[in-house]
Coordinates of C-alpha atoms in Angstrom, one line a residue:
M179 CA -44.1 47.8 -6.3
S180 CA -44.8 45.4 -9.1
R181 CA -42.8 44.1 -12.1
T182 CA -42.7 41.0 -14.2
V183 CA -40.2 38.2 -14.5
D184 CA -39.7 39.2 -18.2
E185 CA -38.8 42.8 -17.1
I186 CA -36.3 41.4 -14.6
Q187 CA -34.9 39.0 -17.2
N188 CA -34.3 41.8 -19.7
K189 CA -32.3 43.7 -17.0
I190 CA -30.2 40.5 -16.4
S191 CA -29.5 40.1 -20.1
E192 CA -28.5 43.8 -20.3
R193 CA -26.3 43.3 -17.2
K194 CA -28.3 46.0 -15.4
A195 CA -29.9 43.9 -12.7
K196 CA -29.2 44.6 -9.1
V197 CA -28.5 41.2 -7.4
L198 CA -28.0 40.4 -3.8
T199 CA -27.4 37.2 -2.0
A200 CA -30.0 36.1 0.6
S201 CA -27.6 37.2 3.4
E202 CA -26.9 40.6 1.8
F203 CA -30.6 41.2 1.3
K204 CA -31.6 40.3 4.9
T205 CA -28.8 42.4 6.3
L206 CA -30.0 45.4 4.3
V207 CA -33.6 45.0 5.4
D208 CA -32.5 44.7 9.0
R209 CA -30.4 47.8 8.8
D210 CA -32.5 50.1 6.6
G211 CA -35.9 48.6 6.3
K212 CA -37.9 47.1 3.4
D213 CA -38.0 50.3 1.4
A214 CA -34.2 50.0 0.9
V215 CA -34.6 46.8 -1.1
K216 CA -37.3 47.9 -3.6
D217 CA -34.7 48.4 -6.3
V218 CA -33.3 44.9 -5.9
D219 CA -34.1 42.7 -8.9
V220 CA -32.9 39.2 -7.9
V221 CA -32.0 37.5 -4.6
T222 CA -29.9 34.3 -4.7
C223 CA -30.7 31.6 -2.2
G224 CA -29.0 28.2 -1.5
T225 CA -28.7 25.1 0.5
M226 CA -26.4 22.1 0.8
G227 CA -26.9 18.9 2.8
V228 CA -28.1 15.3 2.8
M229 CA -30.6 14.7 -0.1
S230 CA -31.3 11.0 -0.1
G231 CA -33.6 11.2 -3.1
T232 CA -30.8 11.7 -5.7
M233 CA -30.0 9.5 -8.7
A234 CA -27.9 9.7 -11.8
I235 CA -28.8 8.3 -15.3
M236 CA -25.7 7.5 -17.4
T237 CA -24.6 5.9 -20.6
V238 CA -21.4 4.0 -19.7
P239 CA -19.0 2.6 -22.3
V240 CA -17.8 -1.0 -21.6
T241 CA -16.5 -2.6 -24.7
G242 CA -16.6 -2.2 -28.5
P243 CA -19.8 -3.0 -30.4
G244 CA -20.8 -6.6 -30.9
V245 CA -18.9 -8.0 -27.9
F246 CA -21.9 -8.7 -25.6
K247 CA -25.6 -8.5 -26.3
R248 CA -26.9 -6.9 -23.1
A249 CA -25.9 -6.4 -19.5
D250 CA -27.4 -8.7 -16.9
R251 CA -25.6 -7.0 -14.0
M252 CA -23.3 -4.0 -13.6
T253 CA -21.2 -2.3 -10.9
L254 CA -19.4 1.0 -10.8
N255 CA -16.6 1.1 -8.2
G256 CA -18.2 -1.9 -6.6
I257 CA -21.7 -0.3 -6.4
Q258 CA -24.4 -2.3 -8.0
V259 CA -26.4 -0.2 -10.4
N260 CA -29.8 -0.6 -12.1
V261 CA -29.3 -1.6 -15.8
G262 CA -31.6 0.1 -18.2
P263 CA -34.1 1.3 -19.0
C264 CA -32.7 0.8 -22.6
P265 CA -31.0 -2.5 -23.2
N266 CA -28.5 -1.1 -25.8
E267 CA -28.1 -4.5 -27.4
S268 CA -24.7 -5.3 -28.9
L269 CA -23.6 -1.6 -28.7
G270 CA -20.9 -2.2 -26.0
I271 CA -22.5 0.6 -23.9
V272 CA -24.9 0.3 -21.0
D273 CA -27.6 2.8 -19.9
C274 CA -27.9 2.6 -16.1
I275 CA -29.5 4.3 -13.1
V276 CA -27.4 4.9 -9.9
Y277 CA -29.1 5.8 -6.7
G278 CA -27.4 8.2 -4.3
T279 CA -28.1 5.8 -1.4
A280 CA -26.7 2.7 -3.2
K281 CA -23.7 1.4 -1.4
R282 CA -20.6 -0.7 -1.9
D283 CA -20.0 -0.9 1.9
M284 CA -20.6 1.3 5.0
S285 CA -18.0 3.8 3.8
Y286 CA -18.7 4.2 0.1
G287 CA -22.0 4.8 -1.7
G288 CA -23.6 6.6 -4.6
G289 CA -22.9 10.1 -3.3
H290 CA -19.2 9.2 -3.1
L291 CA -19.3 7.8 -6.7
F292 CA -21.0 10.9 -8.0
R293 CA -18.3 13.1 -6.5
D294 CA -15.5 10.9 -7.8
L295 CA -16.8 11.1 -11.3
V296 CA -17.3 14.9 -11.2
A297 CA -13.8 15.2 -9.7
G298 CA -12.4 13.5 -12.8
K299 CA -11.4 10.3 -11.1
K300 CA -11.3 6.9 -12.9
V301 CA -14.2 4.6 -12.0
D302 CA -14.0 0.8 -12.4
V303 CA -16.8 -0.7 -14.5
E304 CA -17.8 -4.3 -14.4
V305 CA -20.6 -5.9 -16.5
E306 CA -21.9 -9.5 -16.4
S307 CA -23.5 -10.8 -19.6
E308 CA -24.5 -14.4 -20.1
G309 CA -22.0 -15.6 -17.6
V310 CA -19.1 -13.6 -18.9
T311 CA -17.6 -10.6 -17.1
Y312 CA -16.4 -7.5 -18.9
R313 CA -14.3 -4.7 -17.3
N314 CA -13.4 -1.2 -18.1
S315 CA -12.2 2.0 -16.4
V316 CA -13.8 5.3 -17.3
T317 CA -13.9 9.0 -16.3
L318 CA -16.8 11.3 -16.6
S319 CA -15.4 12.6 -19.9
D320 CA -15.8 9.1 -21.3
I321 CA -19.5 9.1 -20.4
P322 CA -21.5 11.0 -23.1
F323 CA -24.8 11.2 -21.1
A324 CA -24.7 11.8 -17.3
R325 CA -27.8 13.5 -15.9
M326 CA -28.5 13.9 -12.2
V327 CA -32.1 14.0 -11.0
T328 CA -33.3 14.7 -7.5
T329 CA -36.6 13.1 -6.6
R330 CA -36.8 15.3 -3.5
G331 CA -34.4 17.9 -2.4
A332 CA -34.0 21.3 -0.7
F333 CA -36.8 20.7 1.8
K334 CA -38.2 24.0 3.1
N335 CA -37.5 22.6 6.6
Y336 CA -36.1 19.3 7.9
T337 CA -36.7 17.7 11.3
C338 CA -34.2 17.8 14.2
F339 CA -33.8 14.4 15.8
V340 CA -32.9 13.2 19.3
N341 CA -32.8 9.8 20.8
G342 CA -34.9 9.2 23.9
S343 CA -33.9 5.5 24.3
D344 CA -31.3 4.1 26.6
S345 CA -29.0 3.0 23.8
T346 CA -27.3 4.5 20.8
A347 CA -29.5 4.4 17.7
K348 CA -28.3 3.5 14.2
T349 CA -29.8 6.1 11.9
I350 CA -29.1 8.1 8.8
F351 CA -29.5 11.1 11.0
S352 CA -26.1 10.7 12.6
G353 CA -22.4 10.3 12.0
P354 CA -20.8 6.9 11.7
E355 CA -21.0 6.3 15.4
G356 CA -24.8 6.6 15.8
L357 CA -27.1 9.0 17.7
R358 CA -26.5 8.6 21.5
G359 CA -29.5 8.0 23.7
N360 CA -31.0 9.6 26.8
L361 CA -31.4 12.9 24.9
A362 CA -27.6 13.3 24.9
E363 CA -27.4 15.0 21.5
A364 CA -29.4 16.3 18.6
S365 CA -28.9 16.0 14.8
V366 CA -30.1 18.8 12.5
S367 CA -30.3 19.5 8.8
G368 CA -31.2 22.5 6.7
C369 CA -29.7 25.9 6.0
G370 CA -32.5 28.0 7.6
E371 CA -33.0 31.4 6.2
L372 CA -30.8 30.7 3.2
N373 CA -32.9 27.8 1.9
P374 CA -34.7 28.7 -1.4
L375 CA -38.1 27.3 -0.2
Q376 CA -37.9 29.2 3.1
N377 CA -37.6 32.4 1.0
D378 CA -40.4 31.4 -1.4
P379 CA -42.7 29.3 0.9
D380 CA -45.7 29.3 -1.4
M381 CA -43.6 28.5 -4.5
R382 CA -44.7 31.6 -6.4
H383 CA -41.3 31.9 -8.1
I384 CA -39.7 28.5 -7.8
V385 CA -41.9 26.6 -10.3
P386 CA -41.4 23.9 -13.0
G387 CA -39.0 25.5 -15.5
S388 CA -37.1 27.6 -13.0
A389 CA -33.4 27.6 -13.4
V390 CA -31.2 26.3 -10.6
L391 CA -27.6 25.4 -9.8
L392 CA -27.6 21.7 -8.9
N393 CA -24.2 20.9 -7.4
G394 CA -22.9 23.9 -9.2
S395 CA -24.3 22.9 -12.6
P396 CA -27.1 24.8 -14.4
G397 CA -30.2 22.8 -14.2
I398 CA -34.0 23.0 -14.1
V399 CA -36.8 22.5 -11.6
I400 CA -39.0 19.6 -12.8
G401 CA -41.6 20.2 -10.1
T402 CA -42.2 19.2 -6.5
G403 CA -40.6 16.0 -5.3
T404 CA -41.8 13.0 -3.4
R405 CA -43.2 13.6 0.0
S406 CA -43.7 17.3 -0.8
S407 CA -46.5 19.0 1.1
A408 CA -47.8 22.5 1.5
E409 CA -46.1 22.7 4.9
K410 CA -42.8 21.0 3.9
P411 CA -42.4 21.5 0.1
N412 CA -39.3 20.1 -1.7
L413 CA -38.1 20.1 -5.3
S414 CA -37.4 17.6 -8.1
M415 CA -34.6 18.9 -10.3
A416 CA -32.3 17.8 -13.1
A417 CA -28.8 18.9 -14.3
D418 CA -25.9 17.7 -16.4
M419 CA -23.2 16.2 -14.3
H420 CA -20.4 17.3 -16.6
S421 CA -20.7 20.9 -15.3
M422 CA -20.9 20.0 -11.6
D423 CA -18.4 21.1 -9.0
P424 CA -17.2 18.4 -6.6
R425 CA -16.9 20.9 -3.7
Y426 CA -20.7 21.1 -3.5
M427 CA -21.6 17.4 -3.5
G428 CA -20.5 14.1 -2.2
G429 CA -21.1 11.2 0.1
I430 CA -21.6 11.2 3.9
R431 CA -21.1 8.3 6.3
T432 CA -23.8 7.6 8.8
S433 CA -24.4 4.7 11.2
E434 CA -26.9 3.2 8.7
G435 CA -24.5 3.5 5.8
P436 CA -23.6 6.1 3.2
E437 CA -26.0 8.9 2.1
C438 CA -25.8 11.5 -0.7
V439 CA -25.0 15.2 -0.2
S440 CA -26.2 17.6 -2.8
S441 CA -26.6 21.4 -3.2
V442 CA -29.0 23.8 -4.7
A443 CA -29.0 27.5 -5.5
V444 CA -31.9 29.4 -6.9
A445 CA -32.4 33.0 -8.1
I446 CA -35.7 34.5 -6.9
P447 CA -37.0 37.5 -8.9
V448 CA -38.2 40.4 -6.7
T449 CA -41.5 41.1 -8.4
D450 CA -43.6 42.7 -5.6
D451 CA -43.9 43.6 -1.9
R452 CA -45.0 40.1 -1.0
T453 CA -41.8 38.7 -2.4
I454 CA -39.8 41.2 -0.3
G455 CA -41.7 40.0 2.8
D456 CA -41.0 36.4 2.0
L457 CA -37.3 37.1 1.4
S458 CA -37.0 39.0 4.7
I459 CA -37.4 35.7 6.7
R460 CA -34.7 35.2 9.4
D461 CA -33.6 32.0 11.2
G462 CA -35.8 32.9 14.1
D463 CA -38.8 32.8 11.9
A464 CA -38.0 29.5 10.2
K465 CA -39.6 26.6 12.1
L466 CA -37.6 23.5 13.0
P467 CA -39.7 20.5 14.0
L468 CA -38.3 18.3 16.8
A469 CA -38.8 14.5 16.9
D470 CA -37.5 11.3 18.5
V471 CA -35.6 9.3 15.9
R472 CA -37.4 6.1 17.0
D473 CA -40.7 7.2 15.5
R474 CA -39.8 10.4 13.6
K475 CA -43.1 12.1 14.7
P476 CA -42.6 15.8 15.5
V477 CA -43.7 16.5 19.0
H478 CA -42.0 19.9 19.7
S479 CA -40.6 22.7 17.6
T480 CA -38.0 25.4 17.7
T481 CA -36.4 27.6 15.0
Y482 CA -33.2 27.6 13.0
A483 CA -31.9 30.3 15.3
S484 CA -31.1 27.4 17.6
V485 CA -28.8 26.0 14.9
W486 CA -27.0 28.9 13.2
N487 CA -26.9 31.8 15.7
G488 CA -23.5 30.6 16.8
G489 CA -22.0 30.7 13.3
T490 CA -21.0 28.2 10.7
S491 CA -17.2 27.8 11.1
I492 CA -15.1 25.2 12.8
M493 CA -12.1 26.6 14.7
V494 CA -8.9 24.5 14.5
N495 CA -5.9 24.6 17.0
M496 CA -3.5 21.9 16.0
E497 CA -1.3 22.8 19.0
S498 CA -3.8 21.1 21.2
C499 CA -3.4 17.7 19.4
I500 CA -2.5 14.9 21.8
H501 CA -1.5 12.6 18.9
C502 CA -3.8 9.7 19.5
T503 CA -2.7 6.4 18.0
K504 CA -6.0 6.4 16.1
C505 CA -7.5 9.8 15.6
T506 CA -11.1 9.8 16.9
A507 CA -11.8 13.0 14.8
D508 CA -10.8 11.2 11.6
I509 CA -12.7 8.1 12.5
G510 CA -15.9 10.0 13.3
C511 CA -15.7 12.5 10.4
P512 CA -18.7 11.7 8.2
M513 CA -17.2 13.4 5.1
D514 CA -13.8 11.9 5.5
A515 CA -12.2 15.4 5.5
R516 CA -9.2 14.2 7.5
P517 CA -9.4 16.7 10.4
S518 CA -6.1 15.5 11.8
G519 CA -4.4 17.0 8.8
G520 CA -6.0 20.4 9.3
I521 CA -9.3 19.6 7.5
D522 CA -9.8 19.3 3.8
G523 CA -11.9 22.3 3.0
D524 CA -13.2 20.9 -0.2
L525 CA -14.8 17.9 1.7
C526 CA -15.6 19.5 5.0
I527 CA -19.2 20.7 5.5
S528 CA -18.5 22.1 9.1
C529 CA -20.9 19.4 10.5
G530 CA -19.2 19.6 13.9
A531 CA -18.6 15.9 14.4
C532 CA -14.9 16.6 15.0
V533 CA -15.8 19.0 17.8
A534 CA -17.6 16.2 19.7
N535 CA -15.1 13.4 18.8
C536 CA -11.7 14.9 19.3
R537 CA -10.2 14.0 22.7
G538 CA -7.7 16.8 22.6
N539 CA -10.1 19.6 22.0
V540 CA -8.4 20.6 18.7
F541 CA -11.7 21.6 17.2
A542 CA -14.2 24.2 18.5
A543 CA -17.5 25.6 17.3
D544 CA -20.7 27.1 18.8
M545 CA -23.0 24.2 17.8
G546 CA -26.0 25.5 19.7
S547 CA -28.7 23.4 21.4
I548 CA -32.4 22.8 21.2
D549 CA -35.1 22.8 23.9
Y550 CA -36.8 19.4 23.6
G551 CA -39.8 19.6 25.9
G552 CA -37.9 21.3 28.7
T553 CA -34.6 19.4 28.2
E554 CA -31.7 21.3 26.7
V555 CA -30.1 19.0 24.1
P556 CA -26.8 20.0 22.6
I557 CA -26.5 19.8 18.8
R558 CA -23.7 17.3 17.9
I559 CA -24.0 17.1 14.1
R560 CA -25.3 19.4 11.4
Q561 CA -25.9 17.5 8.2
S562 CA -26.0 20.7 6.1
S563 CA -23.3 23.2 5.1
R564 CA -24.4 26.8 5.7
A565 CA -20.9 28.1 4.7
K566 CA -21.0 26.4 1.3
A567 CA -24.6 27.5 0.8
E568 CA -23.3 31.0 1.2
E569 CA -20.7 30.3 -1.4
L570 CA -23.2 29.0 -3.9
C571 CA -25.4 32.2 -3.4
S572 CA -22.3 34.3 -4.3
I573 CA -21.5 32.1 -7.3
L574 CA -25.0 32.4 -8.7
K575 CA -25.0 36.1 -8.0
S576 CA -21.8 36.5 -10.2
R577 CA -23.4 34.5 -13.0
I578 CA -26.5 36.7 -13.0
E579 CA -24.4 39.9 -12.9
D580 CA -22.5 38.6 -15.9
G581 CA -25.8 38.3 -17.8
N582 CA -25.4 34.6 -18.0
W583 CA -28.6 33.4 -16.4
F584 CA -32.3 32.7 -17.2
V585 CA -34.6 32.8 -14.3
R586 CA -37.0 30.6 -16.3
C587 CA -35.7 28.0 -18.7
Y588 CA -38.3 28.9 -21.3
D589 CA -35.7 28.9 -24.0
G590 CA -35.0 25.3 -23.5
R591 CA -31.5 25.7 -22.0
L592 CA -30.2 23.7 -19.0

């Protein structure tokens, strides 16, 4: 079986393409074999989780023209940003770069700011110029240019971390309370068999110019990102923030401060039998390196079957609530999804922190465990959302079925 991307693109444009999500494709292969998917044209894959290498480039209005010459310092909602690269002298606007890992404090950072903007919330702007401070409040609709860029994202596979020391470790690979020692718990990231690069491990189809959904917005693959390797490739991407969906992005609190959560969905054209073989990968085939958080050097490995075989959902039974004066589930929720109120589904990524932190056992989930050199270590937090990755696969599938998608952005569209 062999066909070109152009042939598949023509079928998409004519609304004749057969499109399956990654889960639908794998279920069909398991049930009926690989011959049953030879008529599939496109498979949608997705992932959502912590992606530290994220930044936004924006042009922010501050005052009218001629009020100040150029910005010396600037903050957005209290987060210091990088002014430039263009000085915009005397225009009353400031070009700036905001890093996803920039922070105002331990609870609010760049990822939170990005989500607030996309959600339509007002953001406080403060600019210092030659000793004078200028203030404004803006929404994303006031910002004419807002482009998000990932310098590395959607790693093919992440690393599962444990802590072999005697004390709790402060790390980005944890919730707000840190990673407990003595191999008491494990922290994992990655959506396993749904991840785009697990399904295209040699990057035959995900190439510079490939179209993606970045946080729900049509975007483009620029190329591989920083720290990308043949064994652990990742992507650099760009997309307009004005079309993003706040449900698929945000900030997450860790014991080392706030990090940035982003999401990616990619359409993989089914061009040949090799592509079918790659797309047939299951969690049990997707390797998950294991390392101690102290040196981050992988010493063991397992597969993503250890993470996701128990499902992706958090079960809630509010009748079990013992009404603590201070809700430990709320305090320990990295996404601030307010579990005590029944969980905010737009914010929750089903990380499982509430399961471990709740004293009344209101929350339950099969979080799984990993074998770390003969020690069975329970998974306490998952820094990726498999459930929302599934949603993104379905959203992209609908776009393609409507004929509204270009597998390659060769026409210049974003």
